[in-house]
Coordinates of C-alpha atoms and ligand atoms in Angstrom, one line a residue:
X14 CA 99.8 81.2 118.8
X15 CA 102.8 83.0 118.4
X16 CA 106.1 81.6 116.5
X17 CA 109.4 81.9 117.9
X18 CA 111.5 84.9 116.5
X19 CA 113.0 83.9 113.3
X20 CA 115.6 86.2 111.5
X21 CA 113.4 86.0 108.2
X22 CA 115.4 86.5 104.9
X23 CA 112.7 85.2 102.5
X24 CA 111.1 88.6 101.4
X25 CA 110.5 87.2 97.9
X26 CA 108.2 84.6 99.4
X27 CA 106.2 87.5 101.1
X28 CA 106.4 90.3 103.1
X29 CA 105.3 90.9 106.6
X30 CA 102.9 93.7 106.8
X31 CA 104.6 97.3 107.7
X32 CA 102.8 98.4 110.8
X33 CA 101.7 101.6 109.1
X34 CA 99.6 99.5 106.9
X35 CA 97.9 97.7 109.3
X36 CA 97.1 100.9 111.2
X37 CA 95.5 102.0 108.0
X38 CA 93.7 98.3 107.5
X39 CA 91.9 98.4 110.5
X40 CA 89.5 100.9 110.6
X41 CA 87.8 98.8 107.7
X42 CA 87.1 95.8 109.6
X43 CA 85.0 97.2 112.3
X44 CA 83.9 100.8 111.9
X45 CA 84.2 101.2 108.4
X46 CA 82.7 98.0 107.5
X47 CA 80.3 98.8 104.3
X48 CA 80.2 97.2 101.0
X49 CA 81.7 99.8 98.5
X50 CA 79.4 98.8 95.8
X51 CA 76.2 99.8 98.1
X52 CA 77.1 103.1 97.7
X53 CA 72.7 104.0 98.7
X54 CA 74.2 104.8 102.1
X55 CA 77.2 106.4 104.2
X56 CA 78.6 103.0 105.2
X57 CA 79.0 102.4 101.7
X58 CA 80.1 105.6 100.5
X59 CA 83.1 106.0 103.3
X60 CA 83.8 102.5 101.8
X61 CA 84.1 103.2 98.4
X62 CA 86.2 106.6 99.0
X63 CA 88.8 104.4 100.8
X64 CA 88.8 101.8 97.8
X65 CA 89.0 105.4 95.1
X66 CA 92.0 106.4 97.4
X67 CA 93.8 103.0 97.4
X68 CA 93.3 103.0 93.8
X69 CA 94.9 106.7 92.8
X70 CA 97.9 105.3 95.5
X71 CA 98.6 102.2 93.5
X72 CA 98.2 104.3 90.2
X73 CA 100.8 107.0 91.2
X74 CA 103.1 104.2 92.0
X75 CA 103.5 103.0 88.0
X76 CA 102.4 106.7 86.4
X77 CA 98.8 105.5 85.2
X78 CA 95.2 106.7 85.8
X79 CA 93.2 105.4 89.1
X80 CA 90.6 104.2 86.3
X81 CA 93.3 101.7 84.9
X82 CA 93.3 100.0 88.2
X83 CA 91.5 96.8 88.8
X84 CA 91.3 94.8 92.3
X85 CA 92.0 91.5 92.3
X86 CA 93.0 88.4 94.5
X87 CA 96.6 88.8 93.8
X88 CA 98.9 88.6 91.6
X89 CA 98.6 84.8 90.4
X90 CA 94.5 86.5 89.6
X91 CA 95.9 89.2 87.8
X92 CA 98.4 87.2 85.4
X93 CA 95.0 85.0 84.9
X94 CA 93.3 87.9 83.8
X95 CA 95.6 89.2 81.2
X96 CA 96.5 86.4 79.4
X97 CA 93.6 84.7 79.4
X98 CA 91.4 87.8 78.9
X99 CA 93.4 89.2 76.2
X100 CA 94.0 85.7 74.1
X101 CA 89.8 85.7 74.5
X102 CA 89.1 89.8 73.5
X103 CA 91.7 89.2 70.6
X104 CA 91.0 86.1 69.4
X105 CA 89.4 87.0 66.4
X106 CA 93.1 89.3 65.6
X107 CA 95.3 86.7 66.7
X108 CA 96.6 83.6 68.7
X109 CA 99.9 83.4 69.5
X110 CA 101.3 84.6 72.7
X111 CA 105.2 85.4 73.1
X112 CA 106.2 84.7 76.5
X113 CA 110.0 83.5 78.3
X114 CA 111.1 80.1 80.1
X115 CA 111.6 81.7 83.3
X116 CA 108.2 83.3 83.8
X117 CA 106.4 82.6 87.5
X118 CA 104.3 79.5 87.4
X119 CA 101.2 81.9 87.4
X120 CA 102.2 82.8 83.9
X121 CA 103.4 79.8 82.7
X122 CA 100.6 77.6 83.4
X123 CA 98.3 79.5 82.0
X124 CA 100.5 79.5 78.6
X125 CA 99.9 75.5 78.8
X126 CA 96.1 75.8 79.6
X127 CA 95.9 78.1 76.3
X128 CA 98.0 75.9 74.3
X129 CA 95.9 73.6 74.8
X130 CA 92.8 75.8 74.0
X131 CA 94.9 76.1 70.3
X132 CA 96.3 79.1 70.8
X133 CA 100.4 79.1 70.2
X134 CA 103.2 80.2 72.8
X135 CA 106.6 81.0 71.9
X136 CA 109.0 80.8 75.0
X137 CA 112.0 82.8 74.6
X138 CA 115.0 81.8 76.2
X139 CA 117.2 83.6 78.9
X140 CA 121.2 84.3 79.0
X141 CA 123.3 82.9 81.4
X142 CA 122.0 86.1 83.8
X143 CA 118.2 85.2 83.2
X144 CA 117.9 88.8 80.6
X145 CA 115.4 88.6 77.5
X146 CA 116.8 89.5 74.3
X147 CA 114.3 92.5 72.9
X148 CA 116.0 91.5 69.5
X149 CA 114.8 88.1 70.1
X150 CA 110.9 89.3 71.8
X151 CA 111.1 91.6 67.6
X152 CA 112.2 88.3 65.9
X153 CA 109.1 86.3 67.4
X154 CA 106.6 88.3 66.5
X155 CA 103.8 87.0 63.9
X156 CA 101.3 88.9 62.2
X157 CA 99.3 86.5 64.8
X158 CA 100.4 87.9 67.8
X159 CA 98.6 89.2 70.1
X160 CA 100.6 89.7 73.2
X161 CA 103.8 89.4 75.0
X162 CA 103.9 88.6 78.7
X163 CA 107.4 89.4 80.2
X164 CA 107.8 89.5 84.1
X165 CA 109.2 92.9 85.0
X166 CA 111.4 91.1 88.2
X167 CA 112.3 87.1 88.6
X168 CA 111.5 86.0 91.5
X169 CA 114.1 83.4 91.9
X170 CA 117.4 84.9 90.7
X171 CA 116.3 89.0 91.0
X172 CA 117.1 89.8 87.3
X173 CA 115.1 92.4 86.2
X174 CA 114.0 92.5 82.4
X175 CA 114.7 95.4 80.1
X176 CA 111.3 96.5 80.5
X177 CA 111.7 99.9 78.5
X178 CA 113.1 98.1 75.2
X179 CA 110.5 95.3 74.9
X180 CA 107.9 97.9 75.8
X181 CA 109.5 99.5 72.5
X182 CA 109.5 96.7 70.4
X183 CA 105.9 95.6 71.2
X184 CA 104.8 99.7 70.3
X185 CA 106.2 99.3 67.3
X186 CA 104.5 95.8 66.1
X187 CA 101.1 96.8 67.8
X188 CA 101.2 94.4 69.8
X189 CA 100.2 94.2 73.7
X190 CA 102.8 93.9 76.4
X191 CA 102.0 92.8 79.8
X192 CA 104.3 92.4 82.7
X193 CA 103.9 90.3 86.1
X194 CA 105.8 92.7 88.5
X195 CA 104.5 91.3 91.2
X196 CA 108.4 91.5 92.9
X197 CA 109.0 95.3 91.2
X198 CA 105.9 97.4 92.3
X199 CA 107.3 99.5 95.3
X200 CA 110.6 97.9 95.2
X201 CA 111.8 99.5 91.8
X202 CA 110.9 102.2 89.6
X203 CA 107.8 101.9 86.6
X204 CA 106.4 103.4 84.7
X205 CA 103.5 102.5 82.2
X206 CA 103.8 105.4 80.1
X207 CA 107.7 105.2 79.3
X208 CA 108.0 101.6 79.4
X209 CA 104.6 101.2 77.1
X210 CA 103.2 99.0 79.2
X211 CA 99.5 97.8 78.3
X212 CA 99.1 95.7 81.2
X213 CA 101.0 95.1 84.6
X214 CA 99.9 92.4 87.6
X215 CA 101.3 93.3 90.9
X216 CA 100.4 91.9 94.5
X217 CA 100.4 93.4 98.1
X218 CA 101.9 91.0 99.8
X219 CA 105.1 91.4 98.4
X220 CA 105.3 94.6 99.4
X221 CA 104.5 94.7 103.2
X222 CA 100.9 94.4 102.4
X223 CA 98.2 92.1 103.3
X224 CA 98.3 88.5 101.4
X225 CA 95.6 87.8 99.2
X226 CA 94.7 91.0 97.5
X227 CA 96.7 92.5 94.3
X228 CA 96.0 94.2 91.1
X229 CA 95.9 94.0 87.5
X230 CA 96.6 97.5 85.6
X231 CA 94.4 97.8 82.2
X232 CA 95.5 100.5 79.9
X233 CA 92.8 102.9 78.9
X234 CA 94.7 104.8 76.4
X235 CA 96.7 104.6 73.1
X236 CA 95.1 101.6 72.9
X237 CA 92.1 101.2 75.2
X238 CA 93.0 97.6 75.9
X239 CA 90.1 95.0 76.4
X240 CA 90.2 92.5 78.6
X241 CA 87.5 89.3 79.0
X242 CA 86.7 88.6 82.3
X243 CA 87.7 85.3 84.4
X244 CA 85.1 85.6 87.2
X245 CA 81.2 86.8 86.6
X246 CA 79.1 87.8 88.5
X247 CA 78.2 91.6 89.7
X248 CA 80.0 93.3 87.3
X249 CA 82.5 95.0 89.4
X250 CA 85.7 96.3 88.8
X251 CA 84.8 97.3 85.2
X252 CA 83.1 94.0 85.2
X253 CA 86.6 92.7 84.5
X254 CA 86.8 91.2 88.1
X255 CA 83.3 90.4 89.4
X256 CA 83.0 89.9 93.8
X257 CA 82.7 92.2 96.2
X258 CA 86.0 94.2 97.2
X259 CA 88.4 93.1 100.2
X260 CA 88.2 96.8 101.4
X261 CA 90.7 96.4 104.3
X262 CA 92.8 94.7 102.0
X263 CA 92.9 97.3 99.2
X264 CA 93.1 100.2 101.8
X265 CA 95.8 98.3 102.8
X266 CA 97.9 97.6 99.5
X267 CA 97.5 101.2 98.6
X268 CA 98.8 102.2 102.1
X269 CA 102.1 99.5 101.5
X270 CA 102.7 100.4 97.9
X271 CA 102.3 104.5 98.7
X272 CA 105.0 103.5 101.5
X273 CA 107.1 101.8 98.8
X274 CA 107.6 104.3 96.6
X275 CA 108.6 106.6 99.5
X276 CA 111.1 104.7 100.8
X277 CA 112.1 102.9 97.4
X278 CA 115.3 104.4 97.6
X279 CA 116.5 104.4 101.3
X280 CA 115.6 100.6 101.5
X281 CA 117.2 99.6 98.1
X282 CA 120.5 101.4 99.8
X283 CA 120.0 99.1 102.7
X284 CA 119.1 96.0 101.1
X285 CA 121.9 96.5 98.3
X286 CA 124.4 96.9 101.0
X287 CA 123.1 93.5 102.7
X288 CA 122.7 91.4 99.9
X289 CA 126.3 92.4 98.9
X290 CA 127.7 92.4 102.4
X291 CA 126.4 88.3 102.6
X292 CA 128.3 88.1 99.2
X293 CA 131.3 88.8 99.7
X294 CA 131.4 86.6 103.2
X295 CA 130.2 83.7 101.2
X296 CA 133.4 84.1 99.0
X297 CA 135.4 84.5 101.3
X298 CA 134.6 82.1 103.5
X299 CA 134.0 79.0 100.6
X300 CA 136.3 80.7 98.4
X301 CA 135.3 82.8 95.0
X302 CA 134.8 79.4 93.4
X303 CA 132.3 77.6 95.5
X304 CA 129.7 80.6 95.2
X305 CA 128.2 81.0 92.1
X306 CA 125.8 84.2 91.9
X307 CA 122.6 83.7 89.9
X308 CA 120.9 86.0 88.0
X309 CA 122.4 89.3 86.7
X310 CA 125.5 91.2 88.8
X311 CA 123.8 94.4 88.5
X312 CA 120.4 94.3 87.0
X313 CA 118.8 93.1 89.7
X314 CA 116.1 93.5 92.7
X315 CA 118.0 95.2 95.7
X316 CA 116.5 92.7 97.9
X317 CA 117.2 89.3 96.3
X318 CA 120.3 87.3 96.3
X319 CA 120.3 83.9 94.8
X320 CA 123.5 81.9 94.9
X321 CA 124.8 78.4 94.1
X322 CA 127.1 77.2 96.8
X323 CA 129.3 74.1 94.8
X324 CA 128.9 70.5 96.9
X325 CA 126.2 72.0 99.2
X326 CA 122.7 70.3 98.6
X327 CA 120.2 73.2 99.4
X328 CA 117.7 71.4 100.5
X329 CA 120.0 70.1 103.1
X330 CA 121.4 73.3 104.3
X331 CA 118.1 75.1 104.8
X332 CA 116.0 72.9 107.3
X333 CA 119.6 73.2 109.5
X334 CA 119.2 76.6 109.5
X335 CA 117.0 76.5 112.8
X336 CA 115.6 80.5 113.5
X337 CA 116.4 81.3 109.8
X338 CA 114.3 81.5 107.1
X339 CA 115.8 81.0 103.3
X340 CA 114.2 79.6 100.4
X341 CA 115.5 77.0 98.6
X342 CA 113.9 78.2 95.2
X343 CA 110.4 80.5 94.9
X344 CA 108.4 79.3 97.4
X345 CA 105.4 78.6 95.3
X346 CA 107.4 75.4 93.9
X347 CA 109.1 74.4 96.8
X348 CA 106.3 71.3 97.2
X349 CA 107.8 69.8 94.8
X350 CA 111.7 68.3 94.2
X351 CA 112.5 69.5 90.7
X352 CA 115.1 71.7 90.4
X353 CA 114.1 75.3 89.9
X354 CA 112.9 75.7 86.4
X355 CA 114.4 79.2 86.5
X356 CA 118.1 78.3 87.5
X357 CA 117.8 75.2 84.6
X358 CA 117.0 78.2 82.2
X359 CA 120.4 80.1 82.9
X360 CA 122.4 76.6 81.2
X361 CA 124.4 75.5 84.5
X362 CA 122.9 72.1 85.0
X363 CA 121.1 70.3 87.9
X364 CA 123.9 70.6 90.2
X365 CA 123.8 74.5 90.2
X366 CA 119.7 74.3 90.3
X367 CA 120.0 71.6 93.2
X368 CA 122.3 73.8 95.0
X369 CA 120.7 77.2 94.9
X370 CA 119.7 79.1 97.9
X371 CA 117.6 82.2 97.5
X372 CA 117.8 85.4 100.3
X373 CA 115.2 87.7 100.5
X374 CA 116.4 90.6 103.0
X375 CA 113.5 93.3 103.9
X376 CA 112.5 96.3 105.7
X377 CA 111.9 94.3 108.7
X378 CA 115.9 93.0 108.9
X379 CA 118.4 94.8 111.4
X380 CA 121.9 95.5 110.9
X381 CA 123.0 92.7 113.8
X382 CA 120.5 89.9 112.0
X383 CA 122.2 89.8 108.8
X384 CA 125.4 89.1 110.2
X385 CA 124.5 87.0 113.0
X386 CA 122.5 84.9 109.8
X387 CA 125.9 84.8 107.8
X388 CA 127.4 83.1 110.7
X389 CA 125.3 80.4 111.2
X390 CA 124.9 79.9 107.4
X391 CA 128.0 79.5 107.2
X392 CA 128.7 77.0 110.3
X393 CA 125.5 75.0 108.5
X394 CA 127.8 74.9 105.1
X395 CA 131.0 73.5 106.8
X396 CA 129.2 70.9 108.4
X397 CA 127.3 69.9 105.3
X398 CA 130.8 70.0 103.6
X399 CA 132.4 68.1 105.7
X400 CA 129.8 65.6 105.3
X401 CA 130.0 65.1 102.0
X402 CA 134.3 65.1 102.4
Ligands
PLP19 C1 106.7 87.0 89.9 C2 105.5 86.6 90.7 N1 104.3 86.4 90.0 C3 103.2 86.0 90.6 C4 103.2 85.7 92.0 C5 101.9 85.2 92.6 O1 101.4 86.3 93.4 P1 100.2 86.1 94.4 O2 100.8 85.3 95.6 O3 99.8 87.5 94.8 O4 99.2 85.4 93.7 C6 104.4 85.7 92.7 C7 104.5 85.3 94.1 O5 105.2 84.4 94.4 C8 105.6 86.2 92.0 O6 106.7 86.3 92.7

């Protein structure tokens, strides 16, 4: 079955996958089709040299080792993984856990689960542009403490955390800092070393690579960080992440997030110009006052444009948009009705939450889509206006 086109602007949802990737996918489903842990034979072997490759190709991409690299499920496994495998290594040190309100659910829920294992979260709050105070991430620290888990990119709003400075402030305390950048890999630059990063989740998908496969990076050195596992079984992966490898899948992450780095800056040209370009026709149009931008003017993803649009219910306006796709909020919470948790964090009130619609542009946009979209968005919003007039 194939879908009608759409002109899809929700890239912070997920990516489609780059062709390139693909091409480089497909060899491991048919020919290439060993088990890279049977590694008795050639089948096995060719396998496992594609999964080493993949491996030294996400590694580049954040300055770490290829050993420091293990496979998972995604990046929803990965954040699972560090935060539950750390609060179980480091129990003994510690059990408090310093986190922020506008994590992904993938972080946050599994604060609740351990708060309810006894172990104790602090959630910082956000400024009106969804930024972390690093004062704030020194202040909270405990002799207890054993970790801080601050995403590195929100998915919602774009802001991107001062990575470099919490990094900093966590070195100093001893203390280990792990990141979900499952929206940066590919589409900004990191780096592990500079940043002191101990531990950083990303995902494929969100990079124009295949959906369920992702990573969890584990620093080896100054400290060799230890992580209890989640899933047992064969002991791969370090035996941090037992189950045999999606092989296509990693080949094909490695491929997308080699790709990303390549072309990080050509696309963030691109997808700044868009982003801005649908700006300032929103203003224009609505006038300055009815758009409300959220998350930070300039510390944010290139590809990500969240905005409030006063006396338009979002909800509403995006099932009119027939052949275009926009998000309401992050479309992992979009089952329910609650107002994003993440615009609520920023201090504007349910209106502005209720009224938020998030654009995801992305390699795969044209020059002619982004302005035919502003059009019809726009029609959609005077009719909703008038509506409620
Ligand atoms: C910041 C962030 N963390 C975690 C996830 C979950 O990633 P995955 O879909 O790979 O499990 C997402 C995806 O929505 C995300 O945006």
């Amino acid at each position: 079955m194939k879908t009608e086109r759409i002109i899809y602007l929700d890239h912070n949802a997920t990516t489609p996958v780059d062709p390139r990737v693909l091409e480089a996918m497909l060899p491991y489903f048919t020919e290439i089709y060993g088990n890279a842990a049977s590694i008795d034979h050639e089948a096995g072997n060719l396998a496992k040299q594609a999964v080493e490759r993949a491996r030294e190709q996400c590694a580049t991409a954040i300055n770490a080792r290829p050993e420091e690299i293990i496979f998972t499920s995604g990046a929803t496994e990965s954040d699972n993984i560090a935060l539950f495998g750390v609060a179980e290594k480091y129990a003994s040190k510690g059990d408090h856990i310093i986190t922020c309100v506008t994590e992904h659910k993938a972080v946050l829920d599994c604060c609740t689960r351990l708060a309810h294992q006894g172990k104790h979260i602090t959630y910082l709050p956000v400024d009106q542009y969804g930024l972390v105070d690093p004062d704030a991430v020194r202040q909270a620290i405990t002799p207890r403490t054993i970790l801080i888990s601050i995403m590195a990119a929100n998915n919602e709003i774009g802001t991107l955390a001062p990575l470099r400075e919490i990094g900093a402030v966590a070195r100093e305390h001893g203390v280990l800092f792990h990141t979900d950048a499952a929206q940066a890999v590919g589409h900004i630059p990191l780096d592990v070393q500079a940043m002191h990063i101990d531990l950083l989740s990303f995902s494929a998908h969100k990079i124009y690579g295949p959906k369920g496969v992702g990573g969890l990076y584990v620093r080896r050195r100054n400290p060799f960080v230890r992580v209890a596992p989640v899933l047992y079984g064969g002991g791969h992966e370090r035996g941090i992440r037992s189950g045999t490898l999606n092989v296509p899948g990693i080949v094909g992450m490695g491929k997308a997030i080699e790709i990303g780095v390549q072309e990080m800056d050509a696309d963030a040209r691109r997808e700044r110009a868009w982003t801005q370009q649908l700006l300032d026709y929103l203003r224009e149009h609505l006038g300055e006052e009815q758009v409300a931008l959220n998350g930070h003017p300039t510390q944010r993803l290139p590809n990500n444009l969240n905005v409030s649009l006063r006396g338009v219910e979002s909800k509403s306006l995006v099932v009119q948009l027939k052949g275009i796709a926009i998000a309401t909020g992050s479309a992992c919470t979009t089952a329910t009705v609650e107002p994003s948790h993440v615009i609520l964090a920023l201090g504007f009130g349910e209106e502005r939450a209720h009224s938020a619609i998030r654009i995801g542009v992305g390699r795969g946009n044209a020059e002619g889509e982004i302005s035919f979209a502003i059009g019809i968005v726009a029609t959609a919003i005077g009719r909703l206006q008038r509506l409620v007039v």
